Amino acid sequence: MAAETDVVALVLRRRADPTQLLQILREAQEELGWISPETARALASTLGVPATHVESVVQFYSFLYDKPRGRYRILFSDNITDRMLGSLTLFEHMLKRLKLRQGEVSPDGAVSIDLTSCTGMCDQGPAALVNNRAVTRLTARRVDEMCDLVRAGVSISDWPSNYFRVEDNIRRADAILGSRYAPGSALRAAIALGRQGMLDEMKRSNLRGRGGAGFTTSVKWESCRNAPGAERYIVCNADEGEPGTFKDRVLLTSYADRVFEGMAIAGFVAGAARGLVYLRGEYRHLLEPLEAKLDAMRRDRLMGAGICGAQGFDFDVDIHLGAGAYICGEESALIESLEGKPGKPRIRPPFPVTVGYLGKPTVVDNVETLAQATEVALHGGRMFAGRGTKHSAGTKILSVSGDCSRPGLYEYPFGVRVEQVLKDCGASDVAAVQVSGPSGVCLTPDEFRRHIAFEDVPTAGAFMVFGMERDLFEVARNFAHFFAHESCGFCTPCRVGTALLRDALDKIAEGRGSRYEINELMRLAELLRRTSHCGLGQTAGNPVRDAWAKFRPAFERRLIRGEFDPAVDLDAALTRAREIAGRDDAAAHIGAEA
Amino acid sequence: MSGTDTTILIDEVPVPFRPGQTILDAALEGGVYIPHLCHHPEFEPHGSCKLCSVVVNGRNASACAMKAAPGQEVEVDTPDLHAYRRTLVQMLFVEGNHFCPGCEKSGDCQLQALAYDSEMMTPHFVEFYPRRPVDASHPDVLLDFNRCIQCELCVRASRDVDGKSVFALAGRGMASHIIVNSPSGKLGDTNFSVADKAAHVCPVGAILIKRVGFATPIGERRYDLEPISEEATRCAVGEFK
Amino acid sequence: MSALAETGALPKVRLATTSLAGCFGCHMSLLDIDERILDLMKIAEFDRSPLTDIKHCGPCDIALIEGGACNAENVHVLRELRANAKILVAVGACAINGGLPAMRNRLDVGDILNEVYRDPDGVRSHVPNDPELPLLFDKVYPINEVVRVDYFIPGCPPSADAIWKYLNDLILGRMPRLDHQLMHYD
C-alpha cells in the first residue's frame, strides 16, 4: 500500500532508529495528514517497537493525530494576548463560515478548526497555525480569504505569502540584538582561549540560564565535562512554550549563527561533539532556514569537523521538532521527547548533566543562553559581568505583548525596572503585568518599580501587559485552562489538580461559584506547589493565587452571596429528561436555592 | 539527635540506610511506614502517585525517588503531609469510577487501604464520572479501566518481566489511559496469559483474575485484618531480612 | 449516652432522616443498633423520617441522608433538610459518591428512559410524563455536589456500630472518627 511504502522510506531515512520516532511521526503526519492504525503498525514493525509505543507517542502530542483532521488543519492560538486582540470572534466566525463545530472535521474531510496553546506570535496576533505553518495578524477579512482558499482547495504553498510573514519587531537592541556580528568571531575567540580558558571566562561572567530557571551556565558545562563517559551532548532548548514568550523565535530567525556558535562553544568546553536543537513544532517555518544556516556554516568550516581549522574541535547539530507539548520545555521531558517518547519529566536527581540524552551527560541550555555565551567568548567574563546586576549579569531579552503600542523585543541589561519597560513599550493605564508567563508572577502598579533580575523579578522573557479595562479573573482562567491542557498526566496532583482548578474557575465564570470554590482553589494551589513532579504542576496554581490576592473584586463580583452552590446547574441537568418526556411545566424545572 | 553516615532521621528517629537505597526503601526496611501506591519492591521507582510525598531538610520530595543520604532529616508524619496525602487519594477516587461495593478487589486494594489509612470519609471533589471501558475479551483476565490509577506497574511488568509489552500508557493529562497491544485493542487478541507477572501486579481492581469471587470472606481479607501501614512495613521488614 | 440522659439537663436532640436515591440499607443498618435505640430515644427524638412518617422537616439538629440525588424531588427533600438541620450527614456510599445508582452516569439518561419504557417499535408506549412525576437528572449526584454537607459516614452500608459511634460523637460534641474496624467503603 502506498502509505506503507512511504512510511517505511521515512523510517529508513532515519536509520530505523526508534529514538527518532517523534521526527518520523511528524514527517509521516505531514505527508499523510494523520497517523492511521495501519501507518502506526507499519512504523512499529519497521522500527521494531510495539504498536502501542507508537500509539502512546501519537496520543501524547497535540500535533499528531490518530484520527483524520482534514487536509487543512487550522489551529487558532489561544493565549490571553490573542483573545485581547479578538481571536475568539474570528474563531467563531471561521467556524460559522465553514459550518463546523470546534474540533470537528468537515464531511468532505477537507478542514478542521480548533484552538491551540500560545504559538509565540503574541506581538503580531491574533495568530493561527495552518498545517503547523504560522499565520499572523488575522483579521475578519483574512479569515474570509482563508475560508475561500480552503473551499477552493488551494494548496497552502500557494496561499499569499504575506499571511505567513513573521516580523522580528526588535524595539530595543543591546548586546545581542544590536551588535553587528561577524560569523565565526566567537568561535575563534573561544579557540584562542582554549577549553579551560573559555570555561574560566564563563565562570567570571556569572552567566545564568535565560530559559527561566537561571542556573549558572558554567556550573552546568563543567559538571557535564566532569561527568564520566566518552559521549556528551549539547541540547538547545528552543521549545519556548511559555505563553507570551517569543524572544527565542527572533534569535533563531535572525541571530541563528550566534546560537549555533554558542552550542559549538559549549561542546568545546564540555567535551561534546554532538548538538541537538529541540525546536517547538509551532516554529516549523524555521526548520528549513535553520538547516540552510547550518549548511552554510559547514561550508565555512564553522560547523562540522575541525571547526575554524582547530584540530579536534568537532561539533555538529541536528534539529528535532516538537509536536505541540509545553511540558517538553522542561529539560528532562525534552530529553524524553528527543528519545522518541512522550515528554514526561524524569525523576531528578540524576540531572541531565550526568544522565541525559540516551543516558549520556547532556547540557540543556536555552537559546538565549547560548547566544549570550558568544558574548562571553568575544568580550570576556569580566566585561560580561560588568553589566546587569550583582546576581544577574549581562542583558536580558524581553518579549513584550498585550496592551501596549509597541509590542516586540526589548533587550535590557538586567536590573531594568518594570516601569521602564512599560514606558518604552508605550503602555499606560496598566492594571497588571504578567512576567514570565502563567508560571511566573502577576505584578500590580505598586510593584512596577521592581527590577527584572533573578534576585527580584526573574523571567524567561515573557512580559504581558494588561490595561485597566482587562478582566484579570479571565486572565487567570485562561492560564488555568492552559495548564490543564498541557499537563503531561504523569503525577496525581497535577493531572487531576489542574483539571479541578480549571473546573472551579469555570464554575465561578458561570456565576455559580462561592467562597467554597475560593477555599478549594487555594488549597489545590498549595498541594500542587508542594507535591507536583515538575515545575508545571508546581506553578500551575500561581495565576489563581496572584489573581485572588491582587484582583479579589474581579472574583467577588462573580461569586454568589451564599456560601455554597451545587457543582452543576441542576436545571440544565434536567434538560435531557425534559426532552424525552416532552415536558416544560414548572415542576419540570428546578430553581437555584432561594 | 542527628543522623550519622549510615542513618537518616525520619520524624526525628534514626533509621539506618544502605548506600543507594531510597528514603522509602530505608524507611520500610526499618519498620517506618511512608504511604506509597505506585511503588513496588521488584520495580524501579515510578514517582507518579505522590502519596509518598515527604519533606527532606525543608524541601518537598518523593520518598520513593530520593536516595537516602547522610544529614537528611525527613518529615513524614505531619498534619500538612497527612492532609496532602488524603487530598491526593481523593483526587484518585474522583478521577476514575471507584465503586468499592461492587469491586472484587475490595479489602485487598491498596488505593482503598490508603484511603482508610488517611481517614478519607468522602472523595470530596466533584466526581468526573469518566466513560472508561471494561475489557472482558480475555478468557481468564478482566480489565476494568474505571479503576486504573496509572501506576504503570502492568506496563513495566509486561515489558520487563514477561517480555510481552501488552500494555502501554497513552494520552496526556486527564486523557491518560492504558492501551492494549493488539490491532483490536482488546486483551483477548494478545498473547497475555493469566500466568504473566502483569496479571498479578495491579495494586487496585483494574486487572482481575476471572472466576475468582469472594474467595476470601469479608472480614478476613488482607486489609480487613490489618491497616496497610502495618501490613506494608511488616512485609518490607520480612522481605529485607 | 445514658449518663447524659439521666441528667435531664439538655433538650432532646432532634434527628431527621431520609433516603433519597438509596436502597434503605443504611436505614436498616441504623435500626441494627437494636436495643441501643432505647438509649437513643432518651435523649433524642425523630423529626421527619421514614420511622416517624412526619412528611416535612422542622428545625432539627442532625439530619442523616441516605442515597444520592437522582431526580428533582430528591433535591427538594435534600434542600428542606439542609435548610432545617444544623448538621447534615451523608450516610453510605450512595450519598457520598452516588453509589450503585450512579453506575448509570456513563449512559445518556434519555437512552435509559427509552430503553426502560418504550416497547421495541416505540409506537404504543411513551416515557411517562405526568407533571407530578419528578424528572431524572442527567447523572446521579453525590449529595455534597448539591448542598453543603458537614459529615460523611462511609459504608455500603456502614455498620450499626459505625453509625452508633458516629452519632455518639456528634451528639456529645466530639469530632467523629471511625477506627480501622468500623471504617470501610463496602
PDB file of N, CA, C and O in Angstrom, chain A residues 190-218:
ATOM      1  N   ALA A 190      36.927  31.710  21.289  1.00  0.00           N
ATOM      2  CA  ALA A 190      36.929  30.573  22.211  1.00  0.00           C
ATOM      3  C   ALA A 190      38.129  29.677  21.963  1.00  0.00           C
ATOM      4  O   ALA A 190      38.782  29.220  22.898  1.00  0.00           O
ATOM      5  N   ILE A 191      38.419  29.439  20.691  1.00  0.00           N
ATOM      6  CA  ILE A 191      39.566  28.588  20.353  1.00  0.00           C
ATOM      7  C   ILE A 191      40.852  29.206  20.896  1.00  0.00           C
ATOM      8  O   ILE A 191      41.715  28.525  21.462  1.00  0.00           O
ATOM      9  N   ALA A 192      40.947  30.527  20.751  1.00  0.00           N
ATOM     10  CA  ALA A 192      42.144  31.217  21.247  1.00  0.00           C
ATOM     11  C   ALA A 192      42.269  31.076  22.763  1.00  0.00           C
ATOM     12  O   ALA A 192      43.365  30.939  23.303  1.00  0.00           O
ATOM     13  N   LEU A 193      41.130  31.096  23.470  1.00  0.00           N
ATOM     14  CA  LEU A 193      41.156  30.957  24.920  1.00  0.00           C
ATOM     15  C   LEU A 193      41.510  29.535  25.345  1.00  0.00           C
ATOM     16  O   LEU A 193      42.041  29.313  26.436  1.00  0.00           O
ATOM     17  N   GLY A 194      41.138  28.587  24.495  1.00  0.00           N
ATOM     18  CA  GLY A 194      41.303  27.185  24.879  1.00  0.00           C
ATOM     19  C   GLY A 194      40.132  26.732  25.728  1.00  0.00           C
ATOM     20  O   GLY A 194      39.380  27.551  26.281  1.00  0.00           O
ATOM     21  N   ARG A 195      39.997  25.434  25.856  1.00  0.00           N
ATOM     22  CA  ARG A 195      38.818  24.899  26.549  1.00  0.00           C
ATOM     23  C   ARG A 195      38.747  25.370  27.997  1.00  0.00           C
ATOM     24  O   ARG A 195      37.707  25.799  28.482  1.00  0.00           O
ATOM     25  N   GLN A 196      39.877  25.271  28.708  1.00  0.00           N
ATOM     26  CA  GLN A 196      39.859  25.689  30.111  1.00  0.00           C
ATOM     27  C   GLN A 196      39.694  27.198  30.222  1.00  0.00           C
ATOM     28  O   GLN A 196      38.977  27.705  31.073  1.00  0.00           O
ATOM     29  N   GLY A 197      40.379  27.914  29.370  1.00  0.00           N
ATOM     30  CA  GLY A 197      40.294  29.366  29.380  1.00  0.00           C
ATOM     31  C   GLY A 197      38.878  29.850  29.129  1.00  0.00           C
ATOM     32  O   GLY A 197      38.380  30.786  29.774  1.00  0.00           O
ATOM     33  N   MET A 198      38.198  29.209  28.197  1.00  0.00           N
ATOM     34  CA  MET A 198      36.811  29.578  27.890  1.00  0.00           C
ATOM     35  C   MET A 198      35.937  29.279  29.098  1.00  0.00           C
ATOM     36  O   MET A 198      35.078  30.087  29.466  1.00  0.00           O
ATOM     37  N   LEU A 199      36.168  28.145  29.739  1.00  0.00           N
ATOM     38  CA  LEU A 199      35.377  27.820  30.932  1.00  0.00           C
ATOM     39  C   LEU A 199      35.625  28.868  32.021  1.00  0.00           C
ATOM     40  O   LEU A 199      34.709  29.311  32.705  1.00  0.00           O
ATOM     41  N   ASP A 200      36.887  29.269  32.172  1.00  0.00           N
ATOM     42  CA  ASP A 200      37.199  30.284  33.184  1.00  0.00           C
ATOM     43  C   ASP A 200      36.459  31.587  32.904  1.00  0.00           C
ATOM     44  O   ASP A 200      35.955  32.243  33.820  1.00  0.00           O
ATOM     45  N   GLU A 201      36.391  31.962  31.625  1.00  0.00           N
ATOM     46  CA  GLU A 201      35.658  33.189  31.287  1.00  0.00           C
ATOM     47  C   GLU A 201      34.173  33.030  31.604  1.00  0.00           C
ATOM     48  O   GLU A 201      33.519  33.960  32.070  1.00  0.00           O
ATOM     49  N   MET A 202      33.658  31.851  31.333  1.00  0.00           N
ATOM     50  CA  MET A 202      32.240  31.593  31.642  1.00  0.00           C
ATOM     51  C   MET A 202      31.990  31.729  33.141  1.00  0.00           C
ATOM     52  O   MET A 202      30.964  32.264  33.568  1.00  0.00           O
ATOM     53  N   LYS A 203      32.970  31.270  33.933  1.00  0.00           N
ATOM     54  CA  LYS A 203      32.797  31.371  35.385  1.00  0.00           C
ATOM     55  C   LYS A 203      32.834  32.839  35.804  1.00  0.00           C
ATOM     56  O   LYS A 203      32.016  33.290  36.602  1.00  0.00           O
ATOM     57  N   ARG A 204      33.762  33.577  35.222  1.00  0.00           N
ATOM     58  CA  ARG A 204      33.860  35.001  35.573  1.00  0.00           C
ATOM     59  C   ARG A 204      32.608  35.749  35.159  1.00  0.00           C
ATOM     60  O   ARG A 204      32.244  36.745  35.771  1.00  0.00           O
ATOM     61  N   SER A 205      31.987  35.279  34.108  1.00  0.00           N
ATOM     62  CA  SER A 205      30.853  36.027  33.557  1.00  0.00           C
ATOM     63  C   SER A 205      29.613  35.960  34.433  1.00  0.00           C
ATOM     64  O   SER A 205      28.750  36.825  34.363  1.00  0.00           O
ATOM     65  N   ASN A 206      29.498  34.901  35.284  1.00  0.00           N
ATOM     66  CA  ASN A 206      28.260  34.687  36.055  1.00  0.00           C
ATOM     67  C   ASN A 206      27.025  34.522  35.162  1.00  0.00           C
ATOM     68  O   ASN A 206      25.902  34.772  35.603  1.00  0.00           O
ATOM     69  N   LEU A 207      27.237  34.121  33.931  1.00  0.00           N
ATOM     70  CA  LEU A 207      26.093  33.919  33.025  1.00  0.00           C
ATOM     71  C   LEU A 207      25.158  32.874  33.615  1.00  0.00           C
ATOM     72  O   LEU A 207      25.586  31.783  33.991  1.00  0.00           O
ATOM     73  N   ARG A 208      23.873  33.225  33.715  1.00  0.00           N
ATOM     74  CA  ARG A 208      22.859  32.298  34.218  1.00  0.00           C
ATOM     75  C   ARG A 208      21.850  32.036  33.116  1.00  0.00           C
ATOM     76  O   ARG A 208      21.607  32.886  32.261  1.00  0.00           O
ATOM     77  N   GLY A 209      21.244  30.857  33.173  1.00  0.00           N
ATOM     78  CA  GLY A 209      20.333  30.418  32.126  1.00  0.00           C
ATOM     79  C   GLY A 209      19.210  31.414  31.862  1.00  0.00           C
ATOM     80  O   GLY A 209      18.637  31.966  32.796  1.00  0.00           O
ATOM     81  N   ARG A 210      18.891  31.599  30.590  1.00  0.00           N
ATOM     82  CA  ARG A 210      17.887  32.567  30.195  1.00  0.00           C
ATOM     83  C   ARG A 210      16.524  31.937  29.910  1.00  0.00           C
ATOM     84  O   ARG A 210      15.635  32.608  29.396  1.00  0.00           O
ATOM     85  N   GLY A 211      16.365  30.674  30.229  1.00  0.00           N
ATOM     86  CA  GLY A 211      15.111  29.981  29.958  1.00  0.00           C
ATOM     87  C   GLY A 211      14.122  30.031  31.093  1.00  0.00           C
ATOM     88  O   GLY A 211      13.006  29.512  30.984  1.00  0.00           O
ATOM     89  N   GLY A 212      14.516  30.670  32.199  1.00  0.00           N
ATOM     90  CA  GLY A 212      13.592  30.787  33.326  1.00  0.00           C
ATOM     91  C   GLY A 212      14.174  30.261  34.631  1.00  0.00           C
ATOM     92  O   GLY A 212      13.968  30.850  35.681  1.00  0.00           O
ATOM     93  N   ALA A 213      14.909  29.144  34.582  1.00  0.00           N
ATOM     94  CA  ALA A 213      15.420  28.559  35.828  1.00  0.00           C
ATOM     95  C   ALA A 213      16.615  29.330  36.379  1.00  0.00           C
ATOM     96  O   ALA A 213      16.850  29.358  37.578  1.00  0.00           O
ATOM     97  N   GLY A 214      17.425  29.955  35.483  1.00  0.00           N
ATOM     98  CA  GLY A 214      18.528  30.776  35.950  1.00  0.00           C
ATOM     99  C   GLY A 214      19.687  30.020  36.561  1.00  0.00           C
ATOM    100  O   GLY A 214      20.398  30.542  37.407  1.00  0.00           O
ATOM    101  N   PHE A 215      19.893  28.794  36.142  1.00  0.00           N
ATOM    102  CA  PHE A 215      21.010  28.019  36.667  1.00  0.00           C
ATOM    103  C   PHE A 215      22.309  28.551  36.092  1.00  0.00           C
ATOM    104  O   PHE A 215      22.364  28.957  34.933  1.00  0.00           O
ATOM    105  N   THR A 216      23.365  28.547  36.902  1.00  0.00           N
ATOM    106  CA  THR A 216      24.638  29.103  36.437  1.00  0.00           C
ATOM    107  C   THR A 216      25.217  28.226  35.334  1.00  0.00           C
ATOM    108  O   THR A 216      25.526  27.049  35.541  1.00  0.00           O
ATOM    109  N   THR A 217      25.394  28.829  34.169  1.00  0.00           N
ATOM    110  CA  THR A 217      25.748  28.056  32.973  1.00  0.00           C
ATOM    111  C   THR A 217      27.111  27.383  33.090  1.00  0.00           C
ATOM    112  O   THR A 217      27.287  26.241  32.665  1.00  0.00           O
ATOM    113  N   SER A 218      28.081  28.085  33.675  1.00  0.00           N
ATOM    114  CA  SER A 218      29.419  27.491  33.757  1.00  0.00           C
ATOM    115  C   SER A 218      29.405  26.233  34.622  1.00  0.00           C
ATOM    116  O   SER A 218      30.133  25.274  34.341  1.00  0.00           O
TER     117      SER A 218
END
